[in-house]
Coordinates of C-alpha atoms in Angstrom, one line a residue:
X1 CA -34.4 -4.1 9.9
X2 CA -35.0 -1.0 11.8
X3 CA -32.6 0.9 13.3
X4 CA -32.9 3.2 16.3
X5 CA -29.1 3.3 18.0
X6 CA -28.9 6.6 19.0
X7 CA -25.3 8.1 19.1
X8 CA -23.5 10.2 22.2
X9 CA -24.6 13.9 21.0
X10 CA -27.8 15.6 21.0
X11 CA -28.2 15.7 17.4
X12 CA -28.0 12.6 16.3
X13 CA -31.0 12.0 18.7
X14 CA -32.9 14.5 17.4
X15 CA -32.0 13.8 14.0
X16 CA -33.3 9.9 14.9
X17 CA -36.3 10.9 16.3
X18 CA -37.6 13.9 15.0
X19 CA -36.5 14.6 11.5
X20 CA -36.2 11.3 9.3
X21 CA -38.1 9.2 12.1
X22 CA -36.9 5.2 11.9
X23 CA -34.2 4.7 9.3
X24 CA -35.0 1.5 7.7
X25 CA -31.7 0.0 6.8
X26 CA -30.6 -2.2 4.4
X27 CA -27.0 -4.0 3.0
X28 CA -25.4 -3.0 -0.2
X29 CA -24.8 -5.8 -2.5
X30 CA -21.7 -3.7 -3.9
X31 CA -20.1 -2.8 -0.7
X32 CA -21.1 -5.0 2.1
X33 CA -22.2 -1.9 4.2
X34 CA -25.4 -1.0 5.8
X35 CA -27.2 2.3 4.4
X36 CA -30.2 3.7 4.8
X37 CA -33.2 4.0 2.3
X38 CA -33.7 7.0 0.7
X39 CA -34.4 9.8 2.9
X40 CA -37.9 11.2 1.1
X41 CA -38.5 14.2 3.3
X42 CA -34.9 15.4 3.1
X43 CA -34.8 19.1 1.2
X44 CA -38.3 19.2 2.0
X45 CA -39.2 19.2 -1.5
X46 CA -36.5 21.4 -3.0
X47 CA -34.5 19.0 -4.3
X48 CA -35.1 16.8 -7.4
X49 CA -36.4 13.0 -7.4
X50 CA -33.7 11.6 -9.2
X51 CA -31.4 13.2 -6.3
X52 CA -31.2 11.1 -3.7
X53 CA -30.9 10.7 0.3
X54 CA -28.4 8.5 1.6
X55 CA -26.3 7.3 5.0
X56 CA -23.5 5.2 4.9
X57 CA -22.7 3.5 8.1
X58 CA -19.5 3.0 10.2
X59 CA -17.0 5.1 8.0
X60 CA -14.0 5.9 10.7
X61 CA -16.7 6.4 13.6
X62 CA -19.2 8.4 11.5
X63 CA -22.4 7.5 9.9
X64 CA -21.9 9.7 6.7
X65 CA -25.2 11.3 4.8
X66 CA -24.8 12.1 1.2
X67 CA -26.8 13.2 -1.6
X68 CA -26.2 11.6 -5.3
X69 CA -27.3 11.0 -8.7
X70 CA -26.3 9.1 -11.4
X71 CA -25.5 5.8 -8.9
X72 CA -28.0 3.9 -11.2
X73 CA -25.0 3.0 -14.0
X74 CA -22.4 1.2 -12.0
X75 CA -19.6 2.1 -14.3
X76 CA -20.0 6.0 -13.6
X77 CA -16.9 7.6 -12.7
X78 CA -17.2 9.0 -9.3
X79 CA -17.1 12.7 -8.3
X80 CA -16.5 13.9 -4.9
X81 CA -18.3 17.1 -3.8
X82 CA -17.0 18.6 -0.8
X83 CA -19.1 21.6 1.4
X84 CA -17.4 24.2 3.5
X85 CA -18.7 26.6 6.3
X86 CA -21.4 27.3 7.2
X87 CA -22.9 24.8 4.5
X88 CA -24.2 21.3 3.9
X89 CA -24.1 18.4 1.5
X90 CA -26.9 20.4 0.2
X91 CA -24.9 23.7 -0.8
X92 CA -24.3 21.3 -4.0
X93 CA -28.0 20.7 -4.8
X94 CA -28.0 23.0 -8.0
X95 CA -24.5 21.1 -9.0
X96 CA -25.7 17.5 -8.6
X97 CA -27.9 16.7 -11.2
X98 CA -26.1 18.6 -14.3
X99 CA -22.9 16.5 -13.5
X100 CA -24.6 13.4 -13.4
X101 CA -26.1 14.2 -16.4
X102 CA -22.5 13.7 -17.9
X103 CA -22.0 10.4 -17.0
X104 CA -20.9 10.5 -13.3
X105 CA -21.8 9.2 -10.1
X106 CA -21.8 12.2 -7.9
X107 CA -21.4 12.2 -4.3
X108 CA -21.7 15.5 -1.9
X109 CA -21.4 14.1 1.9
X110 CA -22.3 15.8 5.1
X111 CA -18.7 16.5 6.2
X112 CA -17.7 15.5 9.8
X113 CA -19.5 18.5 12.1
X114 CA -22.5 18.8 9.8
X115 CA -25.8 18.4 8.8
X116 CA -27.2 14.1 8.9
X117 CA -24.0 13.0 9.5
X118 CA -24.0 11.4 13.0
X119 CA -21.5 10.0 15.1
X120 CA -19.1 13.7 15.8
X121 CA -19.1 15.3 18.6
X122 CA -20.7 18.7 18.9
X123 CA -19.2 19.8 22.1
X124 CA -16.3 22.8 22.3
X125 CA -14.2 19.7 22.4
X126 CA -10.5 19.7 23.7
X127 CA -9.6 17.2 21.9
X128 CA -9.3 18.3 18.3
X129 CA -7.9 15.3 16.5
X130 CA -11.1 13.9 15.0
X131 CA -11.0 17.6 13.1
X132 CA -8.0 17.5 12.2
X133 CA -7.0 17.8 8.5
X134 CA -5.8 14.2 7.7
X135 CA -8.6 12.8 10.0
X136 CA -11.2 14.6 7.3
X137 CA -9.2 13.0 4.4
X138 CA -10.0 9.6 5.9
X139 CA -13.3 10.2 6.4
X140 CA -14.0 10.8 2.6
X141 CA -11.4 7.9 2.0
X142 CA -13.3 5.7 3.8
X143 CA -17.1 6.9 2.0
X144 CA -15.4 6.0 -1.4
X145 CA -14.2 2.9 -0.3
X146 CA -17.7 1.9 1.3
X147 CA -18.8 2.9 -1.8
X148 CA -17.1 0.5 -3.5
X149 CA -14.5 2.7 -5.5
X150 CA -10.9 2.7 -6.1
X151 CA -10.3 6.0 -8.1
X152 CA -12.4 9.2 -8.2
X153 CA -12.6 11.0 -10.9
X154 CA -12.3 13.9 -9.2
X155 CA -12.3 15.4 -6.1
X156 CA -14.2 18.8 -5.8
X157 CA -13.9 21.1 -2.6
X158 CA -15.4 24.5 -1.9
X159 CA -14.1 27.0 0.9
X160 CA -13.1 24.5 3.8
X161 CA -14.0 21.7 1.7
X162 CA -11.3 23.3 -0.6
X163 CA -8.8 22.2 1.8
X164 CA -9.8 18.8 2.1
X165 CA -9.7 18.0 -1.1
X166 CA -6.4 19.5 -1.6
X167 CA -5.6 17.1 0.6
X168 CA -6.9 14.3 -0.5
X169 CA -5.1 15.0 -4.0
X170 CA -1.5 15.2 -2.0
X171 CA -2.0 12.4 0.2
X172 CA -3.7 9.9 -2.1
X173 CA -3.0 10.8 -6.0
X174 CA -3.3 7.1 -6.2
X175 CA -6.8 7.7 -5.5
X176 CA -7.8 10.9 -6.7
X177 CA -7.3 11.2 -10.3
X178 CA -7.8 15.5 -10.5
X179 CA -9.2 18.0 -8.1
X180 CA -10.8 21.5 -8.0
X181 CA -10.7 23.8 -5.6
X182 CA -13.6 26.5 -5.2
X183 CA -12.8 29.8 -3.6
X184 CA -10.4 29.2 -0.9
X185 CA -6.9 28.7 -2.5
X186 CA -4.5 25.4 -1.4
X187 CA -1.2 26.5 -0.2
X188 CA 0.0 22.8 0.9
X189 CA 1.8 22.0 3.9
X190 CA 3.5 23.9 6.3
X191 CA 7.2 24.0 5.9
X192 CA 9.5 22.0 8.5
X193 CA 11.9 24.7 10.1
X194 CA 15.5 24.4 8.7
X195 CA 18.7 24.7 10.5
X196 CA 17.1 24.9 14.6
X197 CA 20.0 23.3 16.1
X198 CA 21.3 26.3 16.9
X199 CA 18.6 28.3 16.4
X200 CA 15.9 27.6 18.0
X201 CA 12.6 28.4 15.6
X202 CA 8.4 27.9 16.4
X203 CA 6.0 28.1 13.9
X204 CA 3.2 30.2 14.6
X205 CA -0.3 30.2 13.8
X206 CA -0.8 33.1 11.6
X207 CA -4.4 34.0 12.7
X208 CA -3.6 34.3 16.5
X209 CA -0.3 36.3 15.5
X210 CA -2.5 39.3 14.1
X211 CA -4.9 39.8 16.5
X212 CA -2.9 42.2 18.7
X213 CA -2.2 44.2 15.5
X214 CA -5.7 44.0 14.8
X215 CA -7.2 45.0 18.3
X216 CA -4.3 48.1 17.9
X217 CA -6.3 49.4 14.8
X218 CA -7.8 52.9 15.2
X219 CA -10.9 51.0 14.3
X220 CA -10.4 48.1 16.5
X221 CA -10.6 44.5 15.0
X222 CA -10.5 41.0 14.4
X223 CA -10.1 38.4 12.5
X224 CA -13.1 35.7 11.7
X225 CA -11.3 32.3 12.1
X226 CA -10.2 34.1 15.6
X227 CA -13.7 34.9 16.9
X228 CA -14.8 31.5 15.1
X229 CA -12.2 30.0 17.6
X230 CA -14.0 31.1 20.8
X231 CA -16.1 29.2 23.2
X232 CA -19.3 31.6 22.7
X233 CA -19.4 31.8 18.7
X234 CA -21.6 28.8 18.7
X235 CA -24.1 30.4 21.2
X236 CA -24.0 33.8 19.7
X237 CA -25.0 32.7 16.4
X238 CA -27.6 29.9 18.1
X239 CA -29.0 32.8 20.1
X240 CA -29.0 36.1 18.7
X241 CA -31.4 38.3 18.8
X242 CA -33.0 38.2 15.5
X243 CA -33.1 34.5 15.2
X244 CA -30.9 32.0 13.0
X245 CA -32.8 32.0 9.8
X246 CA -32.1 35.9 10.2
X247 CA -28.3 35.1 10.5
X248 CA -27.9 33.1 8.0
X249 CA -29.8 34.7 5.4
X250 CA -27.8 37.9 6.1
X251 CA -24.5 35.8 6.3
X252 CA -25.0 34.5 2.9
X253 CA -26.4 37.6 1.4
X254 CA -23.2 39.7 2.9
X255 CA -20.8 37.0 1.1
X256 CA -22.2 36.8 -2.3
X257 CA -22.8 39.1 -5.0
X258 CA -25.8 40.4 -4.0
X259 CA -23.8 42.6 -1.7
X260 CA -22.8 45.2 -3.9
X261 CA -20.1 46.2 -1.9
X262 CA -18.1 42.9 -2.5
X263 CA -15.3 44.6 -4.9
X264 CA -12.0 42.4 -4.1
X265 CA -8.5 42.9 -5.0
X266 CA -5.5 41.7 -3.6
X267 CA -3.9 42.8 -0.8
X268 CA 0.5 43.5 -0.3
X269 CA 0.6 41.9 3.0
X270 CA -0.4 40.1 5.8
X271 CA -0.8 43.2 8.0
X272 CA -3.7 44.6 10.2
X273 CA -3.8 47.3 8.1
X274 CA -3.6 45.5 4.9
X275 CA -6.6 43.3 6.3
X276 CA -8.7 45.5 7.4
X277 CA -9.5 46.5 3.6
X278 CA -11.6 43.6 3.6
X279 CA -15.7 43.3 4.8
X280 CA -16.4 42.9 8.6
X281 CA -17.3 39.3 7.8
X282 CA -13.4 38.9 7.7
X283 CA -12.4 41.9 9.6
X284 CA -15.0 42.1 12.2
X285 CA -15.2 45.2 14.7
X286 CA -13.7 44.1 17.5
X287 CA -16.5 44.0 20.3
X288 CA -19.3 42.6 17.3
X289 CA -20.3 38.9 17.4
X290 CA -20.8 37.9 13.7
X291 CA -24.8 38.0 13.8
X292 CA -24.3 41.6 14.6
X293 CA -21.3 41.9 11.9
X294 CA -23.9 40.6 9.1
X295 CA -27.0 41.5 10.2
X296 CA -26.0 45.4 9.8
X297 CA -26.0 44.1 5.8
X298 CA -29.1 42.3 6.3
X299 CA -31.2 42.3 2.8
X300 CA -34.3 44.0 2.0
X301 CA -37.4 42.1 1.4
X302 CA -37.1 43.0 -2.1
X303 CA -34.1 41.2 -2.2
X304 CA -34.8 38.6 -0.5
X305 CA -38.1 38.0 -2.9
X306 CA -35.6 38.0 -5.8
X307 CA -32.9 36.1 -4.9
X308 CA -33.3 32.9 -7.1
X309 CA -30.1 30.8 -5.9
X310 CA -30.9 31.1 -2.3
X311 CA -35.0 30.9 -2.4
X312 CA -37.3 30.8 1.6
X313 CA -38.1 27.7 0.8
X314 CA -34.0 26.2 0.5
X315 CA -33.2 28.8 3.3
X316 CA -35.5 26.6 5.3
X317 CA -33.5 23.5 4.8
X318 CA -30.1 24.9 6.3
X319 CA -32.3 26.7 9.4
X320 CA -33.6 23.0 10.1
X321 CA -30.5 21.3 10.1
X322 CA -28.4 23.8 12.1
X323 CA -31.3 24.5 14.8
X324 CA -30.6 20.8 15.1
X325 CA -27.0 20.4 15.2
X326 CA -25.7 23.8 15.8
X327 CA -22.5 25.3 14.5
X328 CA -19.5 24.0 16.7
X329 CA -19.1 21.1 15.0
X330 CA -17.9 23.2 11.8
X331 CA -16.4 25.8 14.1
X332 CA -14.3 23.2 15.1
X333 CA -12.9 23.0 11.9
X334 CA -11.1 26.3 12.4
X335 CA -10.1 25.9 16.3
X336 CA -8.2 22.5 14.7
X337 CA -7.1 24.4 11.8
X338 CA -5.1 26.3 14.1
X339 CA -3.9 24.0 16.6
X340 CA -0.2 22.7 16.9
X341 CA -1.3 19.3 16.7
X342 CA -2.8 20.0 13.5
X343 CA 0.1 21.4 11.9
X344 CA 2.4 19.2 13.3
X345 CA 0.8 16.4 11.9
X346 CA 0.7 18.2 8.1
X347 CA 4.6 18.7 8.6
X348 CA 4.6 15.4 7.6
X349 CA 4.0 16.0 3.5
X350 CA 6.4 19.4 3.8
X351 CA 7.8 19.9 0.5
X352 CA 5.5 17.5 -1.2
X353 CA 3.3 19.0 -4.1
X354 CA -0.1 18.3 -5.9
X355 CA 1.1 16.5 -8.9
X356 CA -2.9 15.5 -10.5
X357 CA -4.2 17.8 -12.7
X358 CA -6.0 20.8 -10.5
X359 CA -7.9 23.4 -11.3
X360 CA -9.5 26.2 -9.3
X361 CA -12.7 28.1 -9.8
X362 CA -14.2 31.4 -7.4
X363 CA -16.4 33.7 -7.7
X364 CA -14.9 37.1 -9.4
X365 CA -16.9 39.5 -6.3
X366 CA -15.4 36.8 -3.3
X367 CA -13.0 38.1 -1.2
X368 CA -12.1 34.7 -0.4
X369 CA -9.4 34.3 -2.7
X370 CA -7.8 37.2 -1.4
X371 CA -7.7 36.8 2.4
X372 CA -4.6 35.4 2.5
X373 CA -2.2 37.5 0.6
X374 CA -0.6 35.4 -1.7
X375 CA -2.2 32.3 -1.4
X376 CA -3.2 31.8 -5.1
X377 CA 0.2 32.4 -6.2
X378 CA 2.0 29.7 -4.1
X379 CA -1.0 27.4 -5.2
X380 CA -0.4 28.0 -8.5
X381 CA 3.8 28.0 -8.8
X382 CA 4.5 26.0 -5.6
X383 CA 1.9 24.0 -4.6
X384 CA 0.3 22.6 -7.8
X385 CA 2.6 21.4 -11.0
X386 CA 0.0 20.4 -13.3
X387 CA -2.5 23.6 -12.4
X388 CA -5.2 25.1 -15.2
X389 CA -6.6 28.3 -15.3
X390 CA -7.9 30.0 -12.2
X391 CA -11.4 30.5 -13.4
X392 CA -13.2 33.9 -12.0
X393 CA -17.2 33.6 -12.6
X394 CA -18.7 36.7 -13.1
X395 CA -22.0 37.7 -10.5
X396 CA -20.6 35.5 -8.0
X397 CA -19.2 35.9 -4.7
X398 CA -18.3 33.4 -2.3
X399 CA -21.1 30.9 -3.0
X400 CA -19.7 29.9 -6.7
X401 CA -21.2 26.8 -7.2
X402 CA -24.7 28.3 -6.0
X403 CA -24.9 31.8 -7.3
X404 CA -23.5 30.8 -10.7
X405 CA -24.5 26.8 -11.1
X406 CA -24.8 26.9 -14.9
X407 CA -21.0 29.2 -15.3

């Protein structure tokens, strides 16, 4: 059967026609779904062979890529890898194999917003529901389902993908049997306002409360997830000057490690001046668009010839698949991340904790884990009651799991 149904945005159409060509599709035995063959070209050669390429179709509006290994023993316990921003199902490549290699089926999806998966819309969309945070859990709900499973292992989110599986672990424990969280701490729901019959209360978005305090700065500023927010983010980082591959080599390089400057250490409150401590990747200059914000960091030739976790020839593979989709669909993430519908809707699980065993794991040179001052304590004495070790990996920054694959 060949399948050429295009879907309503521009790239799934390219995606159809120009990257994987015809998508011969077949039915699962196991699940009763359609999927697609493996996808040979995909990685352009960077991945391994027993890694494979796959689409699962019709999982709540979506047709869902995702790379795995270890599918070939059907008892395999499944793992669930979850991306973040700006990354792909691919940011696990290095992760993939070695946990297979233990006995698991491993599964690292193209979230809603990103890379193969089809069937989002990439617009500046006003209506953020699709993005919001209990519409991603049922996206990865229904992928395991398709897939034919009724537990997961575990659940494994890094940065955005964090959240999601935090999620997923308070929603469903019946599902989700642990969960790790990588560099972007879980601090659970939002609390439902006590005692407002008399007193009136609102809850307000943290992010869009700071920015006058931020613009006020002697050195004016402002806050990523508020520029990330804004109608011309997509088309700043689409079109700047020095071209994408240039933007996103320096965004990684500026996050990780590598940056020698990446020296975190938590911070006493959430105040502009408290927040400004951090790198202009979180902090930015007020009037900068973040390609100009990185690309001041931008790394030498030299390091980009010896950076072995983040090689030309990988680099290629996330320029591809974001000159083809673009970035709103993950910047959306961050407009519904701060919407009142959003939170609303998370109200719902107020008070309600992560009861599965959790763990979380960061880089020790990411200032992720300390952009929101105390986020890791609530996740550890509030949020989480059966929490492990927060695990710090050394020569990482915020790319853990591809910096430091083998920690």
């Amino acid at each position: 059967i060949i399948d050429v149904r295009f879907n309503n945005n521009q790239g799934s159409r390219y995606f159809a026609r120009n990257v994987y060509g015809l998508l011969i599709v077949i039915t699962s035995t196991k699940t009763g779904i359609d999927m697609t063959h493996n996808i040979k070209d995909y990685g352009a050669g960077t991945l391994p062979d027993q890694i494979r390429s796959r689409v699962c179709r019709g999982i709540n509006g979506l047709d869902i890529h995702y790379l795995e290994a270890g599918f070939e023993n059907k008892n395999n316990p499944l793992l669930l890898l979850l991306h973040g921003f700006p990354e792909l199902s691919y940011s696990w490549r290095k992760m993939i194999l070695p946990l297979s290699k233990s006995g698991y089926h491993v599964v690292a999806p193209d979230q809603r917003g990103f890379g193969a998966t089809t069937g989002w819309n990439n617009s500046y969309v006003l209506d953020l529901s699709s993005y919001y945070q209990n519409n991603l859990v049922r996206d990865m709900l229904g992928l395991v389902s398709a897939l034919g499973y009724e537990k997961v292992k575990s659940v494994i989110g890094h940065d955005s993908g964090a959240g999601v599986a935090g999620w997923s672990a308070l929603i469903r424990p019946d599902i989700y049997e642990s969960v790790v969280m990588m560099s972007a701490p879980f601090t659970g729901a939002p609390n439902i306002p006590l005692n407002t019959l008399k007193n009136l209360t609102t809850t307000k978005d943290p992010i869009a409360d700071i920015a006058a305090e931020l613009a006020n700065l002697e050195r004016p500023r402002k806050h990523y997830q508020d520029y990330y927010r804004t109608p011309e983010a997509n088309s700043d980082i689409m079109d700047s000057e020095k071209g994408l591959p240039n933007f996103i080599r320096a965004y990684y390089h500026h996050k990780s490690a590598d940056w020698k400057e990446n020296k975190p250490f938590p911070l006493c409150s959430w105040t502009a001046e408290q927040l400004a401590k951090m790198p202009t990747y979180y902090i930015m200059d007020l009037d900068d668009t973040m390609p100009e914000a990185v690309g001041k960091h931008m790394p030498t030739s030299e390091e980009i010839n010896s950076c072995e976790w983040l090689t030309e020839e990988e680099l290629k593979v996330y320029v591809s698949e974001y000159e083809r989709t673009g970035f709103q669909g993950g910047l959306n993430w961050y407009r519904s991340g701060g919407s009142s519908g959003n939170r609303g809707n998370l109200e719902l699980f107020s008070g309600m904790k992560i009861s599965k065993p959790a763990m979380f794991i960061a880089g020790r040179q990411d200032w992720g884990i300390f952009q929101r001052p105390g986020a890791i304590a609530k996740m550890r004495n509030e949020v989480c009651t059966n929490m492990g070790e927060i695990q710090l990996v050394d020569n990482a920054g915020h790319w853990v799991q591809q910096e430091q694959p083998e920690s």
